[in-house]
Coordinates of N, CA and C in Angstrom, one line a residue:
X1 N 75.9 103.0 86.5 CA 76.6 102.0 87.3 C 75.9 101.8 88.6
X2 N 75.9 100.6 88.9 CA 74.7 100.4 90.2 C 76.2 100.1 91.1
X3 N 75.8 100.4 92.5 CA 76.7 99.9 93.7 C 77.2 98.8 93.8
X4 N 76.6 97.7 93.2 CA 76.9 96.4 93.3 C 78.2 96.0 91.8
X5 N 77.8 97.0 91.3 CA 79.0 97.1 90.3 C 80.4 97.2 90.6
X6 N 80.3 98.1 91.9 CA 81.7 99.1 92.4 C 82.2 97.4 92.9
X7 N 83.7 97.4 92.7 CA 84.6 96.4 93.1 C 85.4 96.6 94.1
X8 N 85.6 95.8 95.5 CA 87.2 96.7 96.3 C 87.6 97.3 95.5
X9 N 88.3 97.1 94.8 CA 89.2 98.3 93.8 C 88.8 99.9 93.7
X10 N 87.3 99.7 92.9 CA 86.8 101.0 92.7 C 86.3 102.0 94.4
X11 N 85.8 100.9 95.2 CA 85.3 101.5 96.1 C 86.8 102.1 97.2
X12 N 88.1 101.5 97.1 CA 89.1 102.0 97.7 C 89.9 103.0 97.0
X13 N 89.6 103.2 95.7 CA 90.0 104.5 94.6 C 88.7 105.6 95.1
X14 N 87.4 105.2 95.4 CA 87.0 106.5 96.0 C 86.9 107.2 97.0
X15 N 87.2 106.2 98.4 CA 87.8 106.5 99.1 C 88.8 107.2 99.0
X16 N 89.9 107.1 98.2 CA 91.0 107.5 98.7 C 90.9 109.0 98.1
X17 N 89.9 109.0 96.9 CA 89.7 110.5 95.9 C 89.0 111.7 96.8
X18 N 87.9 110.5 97.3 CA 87.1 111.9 98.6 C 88.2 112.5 99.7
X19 N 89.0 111.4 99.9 CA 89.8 111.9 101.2 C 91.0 112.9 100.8
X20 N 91.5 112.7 99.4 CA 92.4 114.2 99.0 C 92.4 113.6 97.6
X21 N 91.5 114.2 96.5 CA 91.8 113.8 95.0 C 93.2 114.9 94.6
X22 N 93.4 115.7 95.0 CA 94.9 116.8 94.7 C 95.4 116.0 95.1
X23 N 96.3 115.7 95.8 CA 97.5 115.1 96.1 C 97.6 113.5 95.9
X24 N 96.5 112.7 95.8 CA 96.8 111.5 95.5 C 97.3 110.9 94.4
X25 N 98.4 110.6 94.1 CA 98.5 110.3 92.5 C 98.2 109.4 91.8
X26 N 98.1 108.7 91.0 CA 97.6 107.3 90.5 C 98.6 106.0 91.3
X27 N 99.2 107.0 91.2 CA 100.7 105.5 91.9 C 101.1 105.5 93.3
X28 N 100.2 106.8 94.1 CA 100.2 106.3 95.1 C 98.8 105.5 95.7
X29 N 97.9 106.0 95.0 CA 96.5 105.2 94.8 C 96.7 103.6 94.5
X30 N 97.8 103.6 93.5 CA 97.9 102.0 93.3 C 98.6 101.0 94.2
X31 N 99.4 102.0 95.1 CA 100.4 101.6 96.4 C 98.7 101.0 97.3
X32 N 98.3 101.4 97.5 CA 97.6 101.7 98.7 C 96.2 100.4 98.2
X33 N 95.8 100.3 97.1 CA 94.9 99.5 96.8 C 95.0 98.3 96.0
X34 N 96.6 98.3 95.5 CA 97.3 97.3 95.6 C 97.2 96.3 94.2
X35 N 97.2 97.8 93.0 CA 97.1 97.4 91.6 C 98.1 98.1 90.5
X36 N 98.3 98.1 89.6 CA 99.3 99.6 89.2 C 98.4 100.8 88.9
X37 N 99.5 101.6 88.4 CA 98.8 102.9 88.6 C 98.1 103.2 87.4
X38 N 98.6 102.0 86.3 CA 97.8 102.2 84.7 C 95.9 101.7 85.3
X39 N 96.1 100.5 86.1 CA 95.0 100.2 86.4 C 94.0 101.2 87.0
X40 N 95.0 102.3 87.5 CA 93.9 102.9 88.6 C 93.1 104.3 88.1
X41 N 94.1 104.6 86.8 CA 93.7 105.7 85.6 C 92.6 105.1 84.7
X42 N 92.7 103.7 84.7 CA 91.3 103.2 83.7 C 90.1 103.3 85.0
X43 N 90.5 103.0 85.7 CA 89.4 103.0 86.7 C 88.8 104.2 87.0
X44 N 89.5 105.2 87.5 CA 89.0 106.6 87.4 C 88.3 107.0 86.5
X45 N 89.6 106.6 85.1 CA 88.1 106.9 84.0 C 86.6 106.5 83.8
X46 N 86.7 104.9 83.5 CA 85.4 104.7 83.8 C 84.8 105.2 84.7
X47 N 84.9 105.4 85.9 CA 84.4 106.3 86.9 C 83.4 107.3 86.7
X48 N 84.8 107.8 86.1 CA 84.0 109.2 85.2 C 83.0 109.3 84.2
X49 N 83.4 108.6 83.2 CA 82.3 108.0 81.8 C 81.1 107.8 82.5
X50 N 80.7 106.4 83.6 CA 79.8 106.2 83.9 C 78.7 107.3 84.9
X51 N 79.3 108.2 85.1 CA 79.0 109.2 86.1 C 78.9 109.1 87.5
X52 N 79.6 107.9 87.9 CA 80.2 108.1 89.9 C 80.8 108.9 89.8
X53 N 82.0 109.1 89.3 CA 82.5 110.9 89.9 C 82.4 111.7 89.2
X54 N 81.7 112.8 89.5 CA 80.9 114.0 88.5 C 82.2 115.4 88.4
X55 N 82.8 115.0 89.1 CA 83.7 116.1 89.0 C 84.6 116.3 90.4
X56 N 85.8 117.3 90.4 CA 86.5 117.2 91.4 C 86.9 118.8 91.9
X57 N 86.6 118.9 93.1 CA 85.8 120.7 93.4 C 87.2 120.9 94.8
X58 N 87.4 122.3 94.9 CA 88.2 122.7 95.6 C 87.0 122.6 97.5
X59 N 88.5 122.7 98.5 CA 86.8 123.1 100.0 C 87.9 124.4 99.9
X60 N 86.8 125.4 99.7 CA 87.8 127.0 100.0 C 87.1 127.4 101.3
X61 N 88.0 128.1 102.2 CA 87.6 128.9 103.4 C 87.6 130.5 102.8
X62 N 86.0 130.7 102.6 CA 85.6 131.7 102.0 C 86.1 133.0 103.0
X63 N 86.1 132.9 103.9 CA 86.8 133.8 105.0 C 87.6 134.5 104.6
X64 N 88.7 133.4 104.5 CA 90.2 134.1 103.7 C 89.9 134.8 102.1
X65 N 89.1 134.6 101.4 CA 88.7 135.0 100.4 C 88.2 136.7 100.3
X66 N 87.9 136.5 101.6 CA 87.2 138.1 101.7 C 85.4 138.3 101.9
X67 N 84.9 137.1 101.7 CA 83.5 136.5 101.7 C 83.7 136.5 103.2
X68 N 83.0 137.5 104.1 CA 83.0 137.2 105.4 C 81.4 136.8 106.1
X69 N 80.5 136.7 105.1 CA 79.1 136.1 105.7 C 79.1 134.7 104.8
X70 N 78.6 134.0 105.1 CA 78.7 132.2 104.7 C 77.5 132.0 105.2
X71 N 76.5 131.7 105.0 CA 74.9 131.2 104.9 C 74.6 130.2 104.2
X72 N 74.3 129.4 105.0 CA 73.4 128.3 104.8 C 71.7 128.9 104.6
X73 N 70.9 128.4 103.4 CA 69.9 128.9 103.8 C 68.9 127.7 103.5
X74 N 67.8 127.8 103.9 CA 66.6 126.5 103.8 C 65.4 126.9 103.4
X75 N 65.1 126.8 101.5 CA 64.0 127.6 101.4 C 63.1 126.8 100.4
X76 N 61.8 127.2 100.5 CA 60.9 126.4 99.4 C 60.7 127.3 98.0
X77 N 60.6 126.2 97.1 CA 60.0 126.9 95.7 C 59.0 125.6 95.7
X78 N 58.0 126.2 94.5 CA 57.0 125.0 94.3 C 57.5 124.2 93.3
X79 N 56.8 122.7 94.0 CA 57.6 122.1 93.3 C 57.8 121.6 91.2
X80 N 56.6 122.3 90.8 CA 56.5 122.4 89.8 C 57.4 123.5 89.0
X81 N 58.3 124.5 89.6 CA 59.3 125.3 89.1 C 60.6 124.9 89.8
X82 N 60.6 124.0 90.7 CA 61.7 123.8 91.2 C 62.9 123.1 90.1
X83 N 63.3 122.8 89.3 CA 64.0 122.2 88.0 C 64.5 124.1 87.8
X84 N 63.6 124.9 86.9 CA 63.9 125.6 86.8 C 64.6 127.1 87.7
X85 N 64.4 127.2 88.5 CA 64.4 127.7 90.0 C 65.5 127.4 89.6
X86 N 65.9 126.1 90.2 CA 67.3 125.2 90.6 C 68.3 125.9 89.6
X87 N 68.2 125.7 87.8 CA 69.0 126.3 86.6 C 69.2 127.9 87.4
X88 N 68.6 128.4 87.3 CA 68.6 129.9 87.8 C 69.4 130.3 88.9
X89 N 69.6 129.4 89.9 CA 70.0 130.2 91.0 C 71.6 130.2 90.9
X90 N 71.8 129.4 89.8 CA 74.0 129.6 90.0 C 74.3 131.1 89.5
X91 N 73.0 131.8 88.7 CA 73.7 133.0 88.4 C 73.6 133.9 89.4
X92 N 72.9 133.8 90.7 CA 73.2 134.6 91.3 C 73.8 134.8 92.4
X93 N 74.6 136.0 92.6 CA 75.8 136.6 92.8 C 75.4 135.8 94.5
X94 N 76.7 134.7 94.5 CA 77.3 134.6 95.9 C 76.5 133.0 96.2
X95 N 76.2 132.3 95.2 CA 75.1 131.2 95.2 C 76.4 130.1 95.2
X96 N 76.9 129.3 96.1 CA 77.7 128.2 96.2 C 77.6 126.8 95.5
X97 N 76.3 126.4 96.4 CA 75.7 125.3 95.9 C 74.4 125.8 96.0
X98 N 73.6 124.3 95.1 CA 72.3 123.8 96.1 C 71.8 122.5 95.8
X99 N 71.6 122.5 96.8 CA 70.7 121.0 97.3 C 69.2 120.8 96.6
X100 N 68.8 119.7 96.5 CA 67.2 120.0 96.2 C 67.2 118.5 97.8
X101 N 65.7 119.2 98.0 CA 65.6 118.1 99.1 C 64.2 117.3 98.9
X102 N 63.9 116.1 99.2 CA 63.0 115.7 98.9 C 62.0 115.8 100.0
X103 N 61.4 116.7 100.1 CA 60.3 117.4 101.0 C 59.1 118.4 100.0
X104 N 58.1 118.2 100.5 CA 56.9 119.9 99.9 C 57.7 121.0 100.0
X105 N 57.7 121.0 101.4 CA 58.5 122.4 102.4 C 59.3 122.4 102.7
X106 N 60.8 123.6 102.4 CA 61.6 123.6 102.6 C 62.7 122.4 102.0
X107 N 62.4 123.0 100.3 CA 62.6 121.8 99.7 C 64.5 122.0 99.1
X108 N 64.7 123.2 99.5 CA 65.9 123.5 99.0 C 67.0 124.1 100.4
X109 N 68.3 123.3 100.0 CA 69.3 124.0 100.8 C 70.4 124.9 100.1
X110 N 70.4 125.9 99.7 CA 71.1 126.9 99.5 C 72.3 127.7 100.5
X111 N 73.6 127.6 99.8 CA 74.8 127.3 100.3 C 75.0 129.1 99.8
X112 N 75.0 130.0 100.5 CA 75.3 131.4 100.3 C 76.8 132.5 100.5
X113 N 77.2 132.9 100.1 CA 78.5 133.7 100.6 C 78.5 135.0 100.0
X114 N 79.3 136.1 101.0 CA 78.9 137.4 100.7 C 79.7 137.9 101.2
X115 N 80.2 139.0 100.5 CA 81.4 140.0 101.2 C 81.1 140.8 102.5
X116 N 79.8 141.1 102.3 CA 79.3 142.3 103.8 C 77.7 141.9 103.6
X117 N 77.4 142.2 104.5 CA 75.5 142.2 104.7 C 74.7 142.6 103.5
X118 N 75.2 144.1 103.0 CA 74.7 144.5 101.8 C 74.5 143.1 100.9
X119 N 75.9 143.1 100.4 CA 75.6 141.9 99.2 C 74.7 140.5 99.5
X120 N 74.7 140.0 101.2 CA 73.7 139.1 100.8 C 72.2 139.8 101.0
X121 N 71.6 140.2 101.4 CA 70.9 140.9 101.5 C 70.2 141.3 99.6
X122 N 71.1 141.7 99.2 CA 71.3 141.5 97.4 C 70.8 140.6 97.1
X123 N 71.5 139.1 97.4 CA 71.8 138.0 96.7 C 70.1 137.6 97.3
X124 N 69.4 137.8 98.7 CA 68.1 137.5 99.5 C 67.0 137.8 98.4
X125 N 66.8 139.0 98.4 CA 66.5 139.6 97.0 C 66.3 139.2 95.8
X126 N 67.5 138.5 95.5 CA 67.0 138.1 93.7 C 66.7 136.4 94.0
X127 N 67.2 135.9 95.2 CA 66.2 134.5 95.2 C 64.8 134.8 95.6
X128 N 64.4 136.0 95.8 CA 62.7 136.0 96.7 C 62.2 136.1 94.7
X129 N 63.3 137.3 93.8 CA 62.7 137.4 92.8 C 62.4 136.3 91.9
X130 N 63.1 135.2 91.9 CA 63.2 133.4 91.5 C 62.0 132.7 92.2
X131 N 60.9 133.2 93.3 CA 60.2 132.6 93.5 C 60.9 131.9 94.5
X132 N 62.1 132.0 95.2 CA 62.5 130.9 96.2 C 62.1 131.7 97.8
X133 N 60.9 130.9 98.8 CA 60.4 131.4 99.9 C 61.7 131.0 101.0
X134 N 62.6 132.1 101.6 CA 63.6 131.8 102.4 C 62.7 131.3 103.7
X135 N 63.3 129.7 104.0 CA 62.2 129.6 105.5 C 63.0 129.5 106.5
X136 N 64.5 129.6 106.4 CA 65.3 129.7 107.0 C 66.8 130.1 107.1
X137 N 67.8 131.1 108.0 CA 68.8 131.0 107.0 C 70.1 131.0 108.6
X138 N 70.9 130.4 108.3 CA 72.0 130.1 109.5 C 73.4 130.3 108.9
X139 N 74.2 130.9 110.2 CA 75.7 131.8 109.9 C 76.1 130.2 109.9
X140 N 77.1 129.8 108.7 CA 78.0 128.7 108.5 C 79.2 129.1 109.9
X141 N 79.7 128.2 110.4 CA 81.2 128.4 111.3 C 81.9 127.7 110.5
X142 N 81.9 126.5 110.3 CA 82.9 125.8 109.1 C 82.1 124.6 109.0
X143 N 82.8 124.0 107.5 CA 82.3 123.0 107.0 C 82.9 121.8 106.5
X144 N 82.8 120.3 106.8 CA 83.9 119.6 107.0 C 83.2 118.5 106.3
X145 N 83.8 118.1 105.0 CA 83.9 116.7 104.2 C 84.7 115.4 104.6
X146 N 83.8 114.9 104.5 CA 84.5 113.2 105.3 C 84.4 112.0 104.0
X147 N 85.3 111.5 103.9 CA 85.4 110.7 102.8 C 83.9 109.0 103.7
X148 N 83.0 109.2 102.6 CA 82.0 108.2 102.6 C 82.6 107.2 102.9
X149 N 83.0 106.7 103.8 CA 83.7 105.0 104.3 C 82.7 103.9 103.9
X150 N 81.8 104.1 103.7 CA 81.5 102.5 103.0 C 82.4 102.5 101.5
X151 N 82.8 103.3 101.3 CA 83.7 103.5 99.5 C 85.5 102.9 100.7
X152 N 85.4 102.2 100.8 CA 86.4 101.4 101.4 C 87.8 101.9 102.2
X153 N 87.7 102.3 103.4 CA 89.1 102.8 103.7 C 89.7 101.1 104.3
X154 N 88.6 100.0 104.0 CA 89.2 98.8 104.9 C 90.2 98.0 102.8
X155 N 89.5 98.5 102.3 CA 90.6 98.2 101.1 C 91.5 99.2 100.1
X156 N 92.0 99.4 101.6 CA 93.6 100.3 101.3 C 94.3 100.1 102.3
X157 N 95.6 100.2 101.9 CA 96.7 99.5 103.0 C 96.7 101.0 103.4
X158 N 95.6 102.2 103.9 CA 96.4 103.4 104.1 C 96.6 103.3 106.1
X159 N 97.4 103.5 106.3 CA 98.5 103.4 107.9 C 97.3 104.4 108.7
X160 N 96.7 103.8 110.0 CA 95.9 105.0 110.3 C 96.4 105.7 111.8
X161 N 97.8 105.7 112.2 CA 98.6 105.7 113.2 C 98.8 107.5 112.0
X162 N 98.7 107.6 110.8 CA 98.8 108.6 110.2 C 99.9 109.7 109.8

């Protein structure tokens, strides 16, 4: 599905999914974008089928979890194992995300968490053994998702007095 596809409709259903897909329900999604709420379940699906929304992920504050180091890290692999690299890294221990970035150097952003120093320090280790060169690595303080506003907050009646 190309952008020019997305309709007010779809682009104020993603809006409203980035800004809280838990609590939104189809019928209040249909309140707000001003269709019913059968309409707004077909739409999500296609959504889905066509691959704009790939999926719908919790934001956990790893803190409270017990994960008390949260790293960001910025590192290169060559780019000819980078595909593979990439498969590899979700198995190891404390790997959040990652990014691939379109650079030579410093082609990856890896999203890290770890109970105590030991364990990342562990987790440092089996990416050096993956071939991933750490070229940089920074303490997370927090991390904050903002619903993409060109996906329409101007087509939804949502009240912004709040």
């Amino acid at each position: 599905m190309v952008a020019d596809e997305l309709d007010s409709i779809d682009k104020g259903i993603l809006y409203l999914l980035q800004e809280d897909a838990r609590t939104n329900t189809t019928t209040e999604i249909a309140e707000k974008v001003g269709v019913s709420s059968s309409t707004v379940g077909n739409r999500i699906k296609r959504l889905e089928e066509r691959g704009v929304i790939t999926g719908y992920h919790p934001t956990i504050d790893f803190e409270q979890t017990g994960m008390g180091h949260h790293l960001l890290i910025i590192a290169t692999v060559p780019l000819d194992d980078q595909e593979n690299v990439v498969d590899d890294l979700v198995n190891v221990p404390g790997v959040v995300s990652v990014r691939e970035l379109l650079t030579n150097n410093a082609n990856l952003s890896i999203e890290l968490v770890g109970e105590n120093k030991q364990a990342i320090e562990n987790s440092i280790r089996e990416l050096d053994s993956l071939g991933v060169d750490v070229e940089r690595m920074e303490m997370l303080k927090q991390v904050r998702a903002f619903p993409y506003n060109h996906f329409g907050k101007e087509y939804t009646s949502e009240d912004d007095t709040g």
